[in-house]
């Protein structure tokens, strides 16, 4: 079966503001009874997370009481700090938003664009620049501006990480972005 996750990543929060924004978001979700206030061992990784609250159904598209609420891993974790958010070791297709040339990373190995992308990911994670030039057209593209085919990646300092929740409602994702006043991206994956 495995463990699935969904993350709402703030694409614009700075490292300096991420912790406060995360605290504000968590307080808002607790007040709305989306999650409970008391941390518990309900997420993978550390620190502890927050279990679903009485109104968790209001933020998902397919509420399923039969399974979700009975899972041990079913909480929300607020992630802060410079992080690359991605779905896992699947095949990815990414395109330059300027020239629209797409490149894949698959079993045959990475293309020239993907090789450069991996280098840029490593550089970004270490605190370097926020993008790199497309190998096809030369245009500089910020890390969060690449066009993803199916399983988007996100680069940021703040995310809400939901473990094993039913699909989050697009209106909820948009509401989180509106509350933050920032662009957000939903990423998904399974371990």
mmCIF file with all atom_site columns, C-alpha atoms in Angstrom:
data_model
loop_
_atom_site.group_PDB
_atom_site.id
_atom_site.type_symbol
_atom_site.label_atom_id
_atom_site.label_alt_id
_atom_site.label_comp_id
_atom_site.label_asym_id
_atom_site.label_entity_id
_atom_site.label_seq_id
_atom_site.pdbx_PDB_ins_code
_atom_site.Cartn_x
_atom_site.Cartn_y
_atom_site.Cartn_z
_atom_site.occupancy
_atom_site.B_iso_or_equiv
_atom_site.pdbx_formal_charge
_atom_site.auth_seq_id
_atom_site.auth_comp_id
_atom_site.auth_asym_id
_atom_site.auth_atom_id
_atom_site.pdbx_PDB_model_num
ATOM 1   C CA . UNK A 1 1   ? 0.000   0.000  0.000   1.00 0.00 ? 1   UNK A CA 1
ATOM 2   C CA . UNK A 1 2   ? 2.672   2.525  0.965   1.00 0.00 ? 2   UNK A CA 1
ATOM 3   C CA . UNK A 1 3   ? 2.461   5.993  2.407   1.00 0.00 ? 3   UNK A CA 1
ATOM 4   C CA . UNK A 1 4   ? 1.254   8.882  0.240   1.00 0.00 ? 4   UNK A CA 1
ATOM 5   C CA . UNK A 1 5   ? 1.811   12.578 0.731   1.00 0.00 ? 5   UNK A CA 1
ATOM 6   C CA . UNK A 1 6   ? 0.602   15.893 -0.583  1.00 0.00 ? 6   UNK A CA 1
ATOM 7   C CA . UNK A 1 7   ? 2.444   19.124 0.005   1.00 0.00 ? 7   UNK A CA 1
ATOM 8   C CA . UNK A 1 8   ? 1.323   22.687 -0.450  1.00 0.00 ? 8   UNK A CA 1
ATOM 9   C CA . UNK A 1 9   ? 4.580   24.537 -1.046  1.00 0.00 ? 9   UNK A CA 1
ATOM 10  C CA . UNK A 1 10  ? 4.931   28.298 -0.667  1.00 0.00 ? 10  UNK A CA 1
ATOM 11  C CA . UNK A 1 11  ? 7.046   29.283 -3.680  1.00 0.00 ? 11  UNK A CA 1
ATOM 12  C CA . UNK A 1 12  ? 7.796   32.806 -2.446  1.00 0.00 ? 12  UNK A CA 1
ATOM 13  C CA . UNK A 1 13  ? 8.384   32.695 1.338   1.00 0.00 ? 13  UNK A CA 1
ATOM 14  C CA . UNK A 1 14  ? 11.848  33.782 2.363   1.00 0.00 ? 14  UNK A CA 1
ATOM 15  C CA . UNK A 1 15  ? 13.910  31.812 4.858   1.00 0.00 ? 15  UNK A CA 1
ATOM 16  C CA . UNK A 1 16  ? 13.484  34.666 7.346   1.00 0.00 ? 16  UNK A CA 1
ATOM 17  C CA . UNK A 1 17  ? 9.672   34.612 7.226   1.00 0.00 ? 17  UNK A CA 1
ATOM 18  C CA . UNK A 1 18  ? 8.995   30.874 6.789   1.00 0.00 ? 18  UNK A CA 1
ATOM 19  C CA . UNK A 1 19  ? 8.768   29.924 10.482  1.00 0.00 ? 19  UNK A CA 1
ATOM 20  C CA . UNK A 1 20  ? 6.328   32.726 11.334  1.00 0.00 ? 20  UNK A CA 1
ATOM 21  C CA . UNK A 1 21  ? 4.184   32.021 8.261   1.00 0.00 ? 21  UNK A CA 1
ATOM 22  C CA . UNK A 1 22  ? 4.140   28.322 9.146   1.00 0.00 ? 22  UNK A CA 1
ATOM 23  C CA . UNK A 1 23  ? 3.084   29.097 12.706  1.00 0.00 ? 23  UNK A CA 1
ATOM 24  C CA . UNK A 1 24  ? 0.295   31.396 11.446  1.00 0.00 ? 24  UNK A CA 1
ATOM 25  C CA . UNK A 1 25  ? -0.948  28.782 8.968   1.00 0.00 ? 25  UNK A CA 1
ATOM 26  C CA . UNK A 1 26  ? -0.971  26.061 11.599  1.00 0.00 ? 26  UNK A CA 1
ATOM 27  C CA . UNK A 1 27  ? -2.887  28.287 14.029  1.00 0.00 ? 27  UNK A CA 1
ATOM 28  C CA . UNK A 1 28  ? -5.422  29.019 11.310  1.00 0.00 ? 28  UNK A CA 1
ATOM 29  C CA . UNK A 1 29  ? -5.908  25.307 10.537  1.00 0.00 ? 29  UNK A CA 1
ATOM 30  C CA . UNK A 1 30  ? -6.257  24.496 14.240  1.00 0.00 ? 30  UNK A CA 1
ATOM 31  C CA . UNK A 1 31  ? -8.842  27.286 14.703  1.00 0.00 ? 31  UNK A CA 1
ATOM 32  C CA . UNK A 1 32  ? -10.796 25.931 11.715  1.00 0.00 ? 32  UNK A CA 1
ATOM 33  C CA . UNK A 1 33  ? -10.589 22.422 13.244  1.00 0.00 ? 33  UNK A CA 1
ATOM 34  C CA . UNK A 1 34  ? -8.826  21.041 10.163  1.00 0.00 ? 34  UNK A CA 1
ATOM 35  C CA . UNK A 1 35  ? -6.120  19.636 12.449  1.00 0.00 ? 35  UNK A CA 1
ATOM 36  C CA . UNK A 1 36  ? -5.763  19.329 16.215  1.00 0.00 ? 36  UNK A CA 1
ATOM 37  C CA . UNK A 1 37  ? -3.445  21.572 18.210  1.00 0.00 ? 37  UNK A CA 1
ATOM 38  C CA . UNK A 1 38  ? -1.603  18.895 20.172  1.00 0.00 ? 38  UNK A CA 1
ATOM 39  C CA . UNK A 1 39  ? 1.330   17.373 18.254  1.00 0.00 ? 39  UNK A CA 1
ATOM 40  C CA . UNK A 1 40  ? 1.495   13.595 17.997  1.00 0.00 ? 40  UNK A CA 1
ATOM 41  C CA . UNK A 1 41  ? 3.357   10.813 16.192  1.00 0.00 ? 41  UNK A CA 1
ATOM 42  C CA . UNK A 1 42  ? 1.098   10.903 13.106  1.00 0.00 ? 42  UNK A CA 1
ATOM 43  C CA . UNK A 1 43  ? 3.583   11.789 10.320  1.00 0.00 ? 43  UNK A CA 1
ATOM 44  C CA . UNK A 1 44  ? 6.720   10.253 8.881   1.00 0.00 ? 44  UNK A CA 1
ATOM 45  C CA . UNK A 1 45  ? 9.933   12.001 9.803   1.00 0.00 ? 45  UNK A CA 1
ATOM 46  C CA . UNK A 1 46  ? 10.394  14.591 12.490  1.00 0.00 ? 46  UNK A CA 1
ATOM 47  C CA . UNK A 1 47  ? 9.111   16.628 14.240  1.00 0.00 ? 47  UNK A CA 1
ATOM 48  C CA . UNK A 1 48  ? 5.693   15.407 15.288  1.00 0.00 ? 48  UNK A CA 1
ATOM 49  C CA . UNK A 1 49  ? 2.644   16.376 13.272  1.00 0.00 ? 49  UNK A CA 1
ATOM 50  C CA . UNK A 1 50  ? -0.959  17.326 13.850  1.00 0.00 ? 50  UNK A CA 1
ATOM 51  C CA . UNK A 1 51  ? -3.730  14.739 13.472  1.00 0.00 ? 51  UNK A CA 1
ATOM 52  C CA . UNK A 1 52  ? -6.911  15.495 11.518  1.00 0.00 ? 52  UNK A CA 1
ATOM 53  C CA . UNK A 1 53  ? -9.420  17.683 13.343  1.00 0.00 ? 53  UNK A CA 1
ATOM 54  C CA . UNK A 1 54  ? -13.215 17.494 13.405  1.00 0.00 ? 54  UNK A CA 1
ATOM 55  C CA . UNK A 1 55  ? -13.563 19.442 10.127  1.00 0.00 ? 55  UNK A CA 1
ATOM 56  C CA . UNK A 1 56  ? -10.822 17.776 8.007   1.00 0.00 ? 56  UNK A CA 1
ATOM 57  C CA . UNK A 1 57  ? -13.467 16.717 5.452   1.00 0.00 ? 57  UNK A CA 1
ATOM 58  C CA . UNK A 1 58  ? -13.991 20.357 4.414   1.00 0.00 ? 58  UNK A CA 1
ATOM 59  C CA . UNK A 1 59  ? -10.577 20.590 2.713   1.00 0.00 ? 59  UNK A CA 1
ATOM 60  C CA . UNK A 1 60  ? -10.575 17.363 0.680   1.00 0.00 ? 60  UNK A CA 1
ATOM 61  C CA . UNK A 1 61  ? -12.445 16.222 -2.422  1.00 0.00 ? 61  UNK A CA 1
ATOM 62  C CA . UNK A 1 62  ? -13.075 12.585 -1.460  1.00 0.00 ? 62  UNK A CA 1
ATOM 63  C CA . UNK A 1 63  ? -13.601 12.178 2.310   1.00 0.00 ? 63  UNK A CA 1
ATOM 64  C CA . UNK A 1 64  ? -13.186 8.546  3.377   1.00 0.00 ? 64  UNK A CA 1
ATOM 65  C CA . UNK A 1 65  ? -13.814 7.916  7.068   1.00 0.00 ? 65  UNK A CA 1
ATOM 66  C CA . UNK A 1 66  ? -13.422 4.150  6.683   1.00 0.00 ? 66  UNK A CA 1
ATOM 67  C CA . UNK A 1 67  ? -9.671  4.230  6.203   1.00 0.00 ? 67  UNK A CA 1
ATOM 68  C CA . UNK A 1 68  ? -8.083  7.654  6.574   1.00 0.00 ? 68  UNK A CA 1
ATOM 69  C CA . UNK A 1 69  ? -8.923  8.374  10.214  1.00 0.00 ? 69  UNK A CA 1
ATOM 70  C CA . UNK A 1 70  ? -7.836  4.885  11.268  1.00 0.00 ? 70  UNK A CA 1
ATOM 71  C CA . UNK A 1 71  ? -4.326  5.206  9.836   1.00 0.00 ? 71  UNK A CA 1
ATOM 72  C CA . UNK A 1 72  ? -1.416  5.788  12.197  1.00 0.00 ? 72  UNK A CA 1
ATOM 73  C CA . UNK A 1 73  ? 0.226   8.097  9.646   1.00 0.00 ? 73  UNK A CA 1
ATOM 74  C CA . UNK A 1 74  ? -2.453  10.669 8.783   1.00 0.00 ? 74  UNK A CA 1
ATOM 75  C CA . UNK A 1 75  ? -1.234  14.022 10.030  1.00 0.00 ? 75  UNK A CA 1
ATOM 76  C CA . UNK A 1 76  ? -0.021  17.393 8.883   1.00 0.00 ? 76  UNK A CA 1
ATOM 77  C CA . UNK A 1 77  ? 3.553   18.539 9.336   1.00 0.00 ? 77  UNK A CA 1
ATOM 78  C CA . UNK A 1 78  ? 4.723   22.104 8.750   1.00 0.00 ? 78  UNK A CA 1
ATOM 79  C CA . UNK A 1 79  ? 8.068   22.027 6.939   1.00 0.00 ? 79  UNK A CA 1
ATOM 80  C CA . UNK A 1 80  ? 10.367  25.043 7.139   1.00 0.00 ? 80  UNK A CA 1
ATOM 81  C CA . UNK A 1 81  ? 13.829  25.555 5.719   1.00 0.00 ? 81  UNK A CA 1
ATOM 82  C CA . UNK A 1 82  ? 15.251  25.497 2.208   1.00 0.00 ? 82  UNK A CA 1
ATOM 83  C CA . UNK A 1 83  ? 13.832  22.286 0.706   1.00 0.00 ? 83  UNK A CA 1
ATOM 84  C CA . UNK A 1 84  ? 13.414  20.616 -2.679  1.00 0.00 ? 84  UNK A CA 1
ATOM 85  C CA . UNK A 1 85  ? 9.912   19.088 -2.771  1.00 0.00 ? 85  UNK A CA 1
ATOM 86  C CA . UNK A 1 86  ? 9.497   16.294 -5.307  1.00 0.00 ? 86  UNK A CA 1
ATOM 87  C CA . UNK A 1 87  ? 7.383   13.192 -5.788  1.00 0.00 ? 87  UNK A CA 1
ATOM 88  C CA . UNK A 1 88  ? 10.032  10.495 -5.820  1.00 0.00 ? 88  UNK A CA 1
ATOM 89  C CA . UNK A 1 89  ? 12.151  8.490  -8.235  1.00 0.00 ? 89  UNK A CA 1
ATOM 90  C CA . UNK A 1 90  ? 9.672   8.431  -11.133 1.00 0.00 ? 90  UNK A CA 1
ATOM 91  C CA . UNK A 1 91  ? 10.117  9.610  -14.707 1.00 0.00 ? 91  UNK A CA 1
ATOM 92  C CA . UNK A 1 92  ? 9.809   13.368 -15.040 1.00 0.00 ? 92  UNK A CA 1
ATOM 93  C CA . UNK A 1 93  ? 9.234   15.648 -17.991 1.00 0.00 ? 93  UNK A CA 1
ATOM 94  C CA . UNK A 1 94  ? 10.020  19.348 -17.695 1.00 0.00 ? 94  UNK A CA 1
ATOM 95  C CA . UNK A 1 95  ? 9.873   22.091 -20.332 1.00 0.00 ? 95  UNK A CA 1
ATOM 96  C CA . UNK A 1 96  ? 11.361  25.539 -20.641 1.00 0.00 ? 96  UNK A CA 1
ATOM 97  C CA . UNK A 1 97  ? 8.539   28.115 -20.389 1.00 0.00 ? 97  UNK A CA 1
ATOM 98  C CA . UNK A 1 98  ? 10.224  30.241 -23.088 1.00 0.00 ? 98  UNK A CA 1
ATOM 99  C CA . UNK A 1 99  ? 11.035  27.801 -25.907 1.00 0.00 ? 99  UNK A CA 1
ATOM 100 C CA . UNK A 1 100 ? 8.726   24.978 -24.684 1.00 0.00 ? 100 UNK A CA 1
ATOM 101 C CA . UNK A 1 101 ? 11.315  22.299 -25.446 1.00 0.00 ? 101 UNK A CA 1
ATOM 102 C CA . UNK A 1 102 ? 10.728  19.419 -23.055 1.00 0.00 ? 102 UNK A CA 1
ATOM 103 C CA . UNK A 1 103 ? 13.286  17.044 -21.612 1.00 0.00 ? 103 UNK A CA 1
ATOM 104 C CA . UNK A 1 104 ? 12.821  13.786 -19.727 1.00 0.00 ? 104 UNK A CA 1
ATOM 105 C CA . UNK A 1 105 ? 14.630  11.948 -17.021 1.00 0.00 ? 105 UNK A CA 1
ATOM 106 C CA . UNK A 1 106 ? 14.053  8.236  -17.464 1.00 0.00 ? 106 UNK A CA 1
ATOM 107 C CA . UNK A 1 107 ? 15.710  4.820  -17.475 1.00 0.00 ? 107 UNK A CA 1
ATOM 108 C CA . UNK A 1 108 ? 17.784  5.787  -20.531 1.00 0.00 ? 108 UNK A CA 1
ATOM 109 C CA . UNK A 1 109 ? 19.484  8.477  -18.504 1.00 0.00 ? 109 UNK A CA 1
ATOM 110 C CA . UNK A 1 110 ? 19.118  12.235 -18.235 1.00 0.00 ? 110 UNK A CA 1
ATOM 111 C CA . UNK A 1 111 ? 19.206  14.618 -21.175 1.00 0.00 ? 111 UNK A CA 1
ATOM 112 C CA . UNK A 1 112 ? 21.605  17.571 -21.256 1.00 0.00 ? 112 UNK A CA 1
ATOM 113 C CA . UNK A 1 113 ? 18.838  19.756 -19.795 1.00 0.00 ? 113 UNK A CA 1
ATOM 114 C CA . UNK A 1 114 ? 18.245  17.284 -16.963 1.00 0.00 ? 114 UNK A CA 1
ATOM 115 C CA . UNK A 1 115 ? 21.932  17.055 -16.185 1.00 0.00 ? 115 UNK A CA 1
ATOM 116 C CA . UNK A 1 116 ? 22.039  20.842 -15.896 1.00 0.00 ? 116 UNK A CA 1
ATOM 117 C CA . UNK A 1 117 ? 18.800  20.797 -13.901 1.00 0.00 ? 117 UNK A CA 1
ATOM 118 C CA . UNK A 1 118 ? 20.288  18.330 -11.360 1.00 0.00 ? 118 UNK A CA 1
ATOM 119 C CA . UNK A 1 119 ? 23.336  20.564 -10.982 1.00 0.00 ? 119 UNK A CA 1
ATOM 120 C CA . UNK A 1 120 ? 21.076  23.586 -10.431 1.00 0.00 ? 120 UNK A CA 1
ATOM 121 C CA . UNK A 1 121 ? 19.018  21.662 -7.846  1.00 0.00 ? 121 UNK A CA 1
ATOM 122 C CA . UNK A 1 122 ? 22.180  20.869 -5.892  1.00 0.00 ? 122 UNK A CA 1
ATOM 123 C CA . UNK A 1 123 ? 23.343  24.482 -6.149  1.00 0.00 ? 123 UNK A CA 1
ATOM 124 C CA . UNK A 1 124 ? 19.923  25.799 -5.089  1.00 0.00 ? 124 UNK A CA 1
ATOM 125 C CA . UNK A 1 125 ? 19.791  23.455 -2.112  1.00 0.00 ? 125 UNK A CA 1
ATOM 126 C CA . UNK A 1 126 ? 23.189  24.740 -0.960  1.00 0.00 ? 126 UNK A CA 1
ATOM 127 C CA . UNK A 1 127 ? 21.876  28.324 -1.122  1.00 0.00 ? 127 UNK A CA 1
ATOM 128 C CA . UNK A 1 128 ? 22.962  29.401 -4.594  1.00 0.00 ? 128 UNK A CA 1
ATOM 129 C CA . UNK A 1 129 ? 20.983  31.096 -7.346  1.00 0.00 ? 129 UNK A CA 1
ATOM 130 C CA . UNK A 1 130 ? 17.327  30.589 -8.062  1.00 0.00 ? 130 UNK A CA 1
ATOM 131 C CA . UNK A 1 131 ? 17.562  29.127 -11.561 1.00 0.00 ? 131 UNK A CA 1
ATOM 132 C CA . UNK A 1 132 ? 19.643  28.425 -14.611 1.00 0.00 ? 132 UNK A CA 1
ATOM 133 C CA . UNK A 1 133 ? 19.744  28.979 -18.360 1.00 0.00 ? 133 UNK A CA 1
ATOM 134 C CA . UNK A 1 134 ? 17.860  26.626 -20.671 1.00 0.00 ? 134 UNK A CA 1
ATOM 135 C CA . UNK A 1 135 ? 20.317  24.582 -22.734 1.00 0.00 ? 135 UNK A CA 1
ATOM 136 C CA . UNK A 1 136 ? 18.048  24.948 -25.788 1.00 0.00 ? 136 UNK A CA 1
ATOM 137 C CA . UNK A 1 137 ? 17.250  28.694 -25.940 1.00 0.00 ? 137 UNK A CA 1
ATOM 138 C CA . UNK A 1 138 ? 19.585  30.219 -23.332 1.00 0.00 ? 138 UNK A CA 1
ATOM 139 C CA . UNK A 1 139 ? 16.773  31.942 -21.399 1.00 0.00 ? 139 UNK A CA 1
ATOM 140 C CA . UNK A 1 140 ? 17.234  32.111 -17.647 1.00 0.00 ? 140 UNK A CA 1
ATOM 141 C CA . UNK A 1 141 ? 14.444  30.238 -15.842 1.00 0.00 ? 141 UNK A CA 1
ATOM 142 C CA . UNK A 1 142 ? 13.830  30.396 -12.095 1.00 0.00 ? 142 UNK A CA 1
ATOM 143 C CA . UNK A 1 143 ? 13.608  27.001 -10.393 1.00 0.00 ? 143 UNK A CA 1
ATOM 144 C CA . UNK A 1 144 ? 9.853   27.297 -9.743  1.00 0.00 ? 144 UNK A CA 1
ATOM 145 C CA . UNK A 1 145 ? 9.071   28.518 -13.274 1.00 0.00 ? 145 UNK A CA 1
ATOM 146 C CA . UNK A 1 146 ? 9.900   25.345 -15.201 1.00 0.00 ? 146 UNK A CA 1
ATOM 147 C CA . UNK A 1 147 ? 6.782   23.749 -16.748 1.00 0.00 ? 147 UNK A CA 1
ATOM 148 C CA . UNK A 1 148 ? 6.180   20.275 -15.313 1.00 0.00 ? 148 UNK A CA 1
ATOM 149 C CA . UNK A 1 149 ? 4.307   17.627 -17.234 1.00 0.00 ? 149 UNK A CA 1
ATOM 150 C CA . UNK A 1 150 ? 2.818   15.489 -14.509 1.00 0.00 ? 150 UNK A CA 1
ATOM 151 C CA . UNK A 1 151 ? 4.551   15.410 -11.145 1.00 0.00 ? 151 UNK A CA 1
ATOM 152 C CA . UNK A 1 152 ? 5.626   18.965 -10.356 1.00 0.00 ? 152 UNK A CA 1
ATOM 153 C CA . UNK A 1 153 ? 8.579   19.838 -8.210  1.00 0.00 ? 153 UNK A CA 1
ATOM 154 C CA . UNK A 1 154 ? 8.730   22.876 -5.963  1.00 0.00 ? 154 UNK A CA 1
ATOM 155 C CA . UNK A 1 155 ? 11.526  24.774 -4.306  1.00 0.00 ? 155 UNK A CA 1
ATOM 156 C CA . UNK A 1 156 ? 10.840  26.720 -1.141  1.00 0.00 ? 156 UNK A CA 1
ATOM 157 C CA . UNK A 1 157 ? 11.256  27.475 2.521   1.00 0.00 ? 157 UNK A CA 1
ATOM 158 C CA . UNK A 1 158 ? 7.745   26.543 3.704   1.00 0.00 ? 158 UNK A CA 1
ATOM 159 C CA . UNK A 1 159 ? 5.294   23.719 3.041   1.00 0.00 ? 159 UNK A CA 1
ATOM 160 C CA . UNK A 1 160 ? 2.309   21.989 4.568   1.00 0.00 ? 160 UNK A CA 1
ATOM 161 C CA . UNK A 1 161 ? 2.914   18.227 4.318   1.00 0.00 ? 161 UNK A CA 1
ATOM 162 C CA . UNK A 1 162 ? -0.223  16.051 4.535   1.00 0.00 ? 162 UNK A CA 1
ATOM 163 C CA . UNK A 1 163 ? 0.329   12.312 5.058   1.00 0.00 ? 163 UNK A CA 1
ATOM 164 C CA . UNK A 1 164 ? -2.214  9.888  3.535   1.00 0.00 ? 164 UNK A CA 1
ATOM 165 C CA . UNK A 1 165 ? -4.954  12.510 3.255   1.00 0.00 ? 165 UNK A CA 1
ATOM 166 C CA . UNK A 1 166 ? -7.585  12.170 0.523   1.00 0.00 ? 166 UNK A CA 1
ATOM 167 C CA . UNK A 1 167 ? -6.985  14.588 -2.392  1.00 0.00 ? 167 UNK A CA 1
ATOM 168 C CA . UNK A 1 168 ? -6.848  18.166 -1.168  1.00 0.00 ? 168 UNK A CA 1
ATOM 169 C CA . UNK A 1 169 ? -9.522  20.407 -2.702  1.00 0.00 ? 169 UNK A CA 1
ATOM 170 C CA . UNK A 1 170 ? -8.159  22.929 -5.227  1.00 0.00 ? 170 UNK A CA 1
ATOM 171 C CA . UNK A 1 171 ? -10.146 25.617 -3.402  1.00 0.00 ? 171 UNK A CA 1
ATOM 172 C CA . UNK A 1 172 ? -8.285  24.793 -0.167  1.00 0.00 ? 172 UNK A CA 1
ATOM 173 C CA . UNK A 1 173 ? -4.905  24.962 -1.921  1.00 0.00 ? 173 UNK A CA 1
ATOM 174 C CA . UNK A 1 174 ? -5.904  28.338 -3.422  1.00 0.00 ? 174 UNK A CA 1
ATOM 175 C CA . UNK A 1 175 ? -7.098  29.536 0.001   1.00 0.00 ? 175 UNK A CA 1
ATOM 176 C CA . UNK A 1 176 ? -3.710  28.706 1.534   1.00 0.00 ? 176 UNK A CA 1
ATOM 177 C CA . UNK A 1 177 ? -2.012  30.728 -1.209  1.00 0.00 ? 177 UNK A CA 1
ATOM 178 C CA . UNK A 1 178 ? -4.406  33.642 -0.730  1.00 0.00 ? 178 UNK A CA 1
ATOM 179 C CA . UNK A 1 179 ? -3.813  33.614 3.024   1.00 0.00 ? 179 UNK A CA 1
ATOM 180 C CA . UNK A 1 180 ? -0.058  33.674 2.474   1.00 0.00 ? 180 UNK A CA 1
ATOM 181 C CA . UNK A 1 181 ? -0.254  36.212 -0.346  1.00 0.00 ? 181 UNK A CA 1
ATOM 182 C CA . UNK A 1 182 ? 2.182   33.973 -2.247  1.00 0.00 ? 182 UNK A CA 1
ATOM 183 C CA . UNK A 1 183 ? 2.234   31.523 -5.118  1.00 0.00 ? 183 UNK A CA 1
ATOM 184 C CA . UNK A 1 184 ? 1.762   27.936 -3.966  1.00 0.00 ? 184 UNK A CA 1
ATOM 185 C CA . UNK A 1 185 ? 2.129   24.580 -5.686  1.00 0.00 ? 185 UNK A CA 1
ATOM 186 C CA . UNK A 1 186 ? 0.675   21.231 -4.677  1.00 0.00 ? 186 UNK A CA 1
ATOM 187 C CA . UNK A 1 187 ? 3.036   18.286 -5.046  1.00 0.00 ? 187 UNK A CA 1
ATOM 188 C CA . UNK A 1 188 ? 2.162   14.644 -4.461  1.00 0.00 ? 188 UNK A CA 1
ATOM 189 C CA . UNK A 1 189 ? 3.960   11.356 -4.108  1.00 0.00 ? 189 UNK A CA 1
ATOM 190 C CA . UNK A 1 190 ? 4.059   7.928  -2.572  1.00 0.00 ? 190 UNK A CA 1
ATOM 191 C CA . UNK A 1 191 ? 6.735   6.042  -0.658  1.00 0.00 ? 191 UNK A CA 1
#
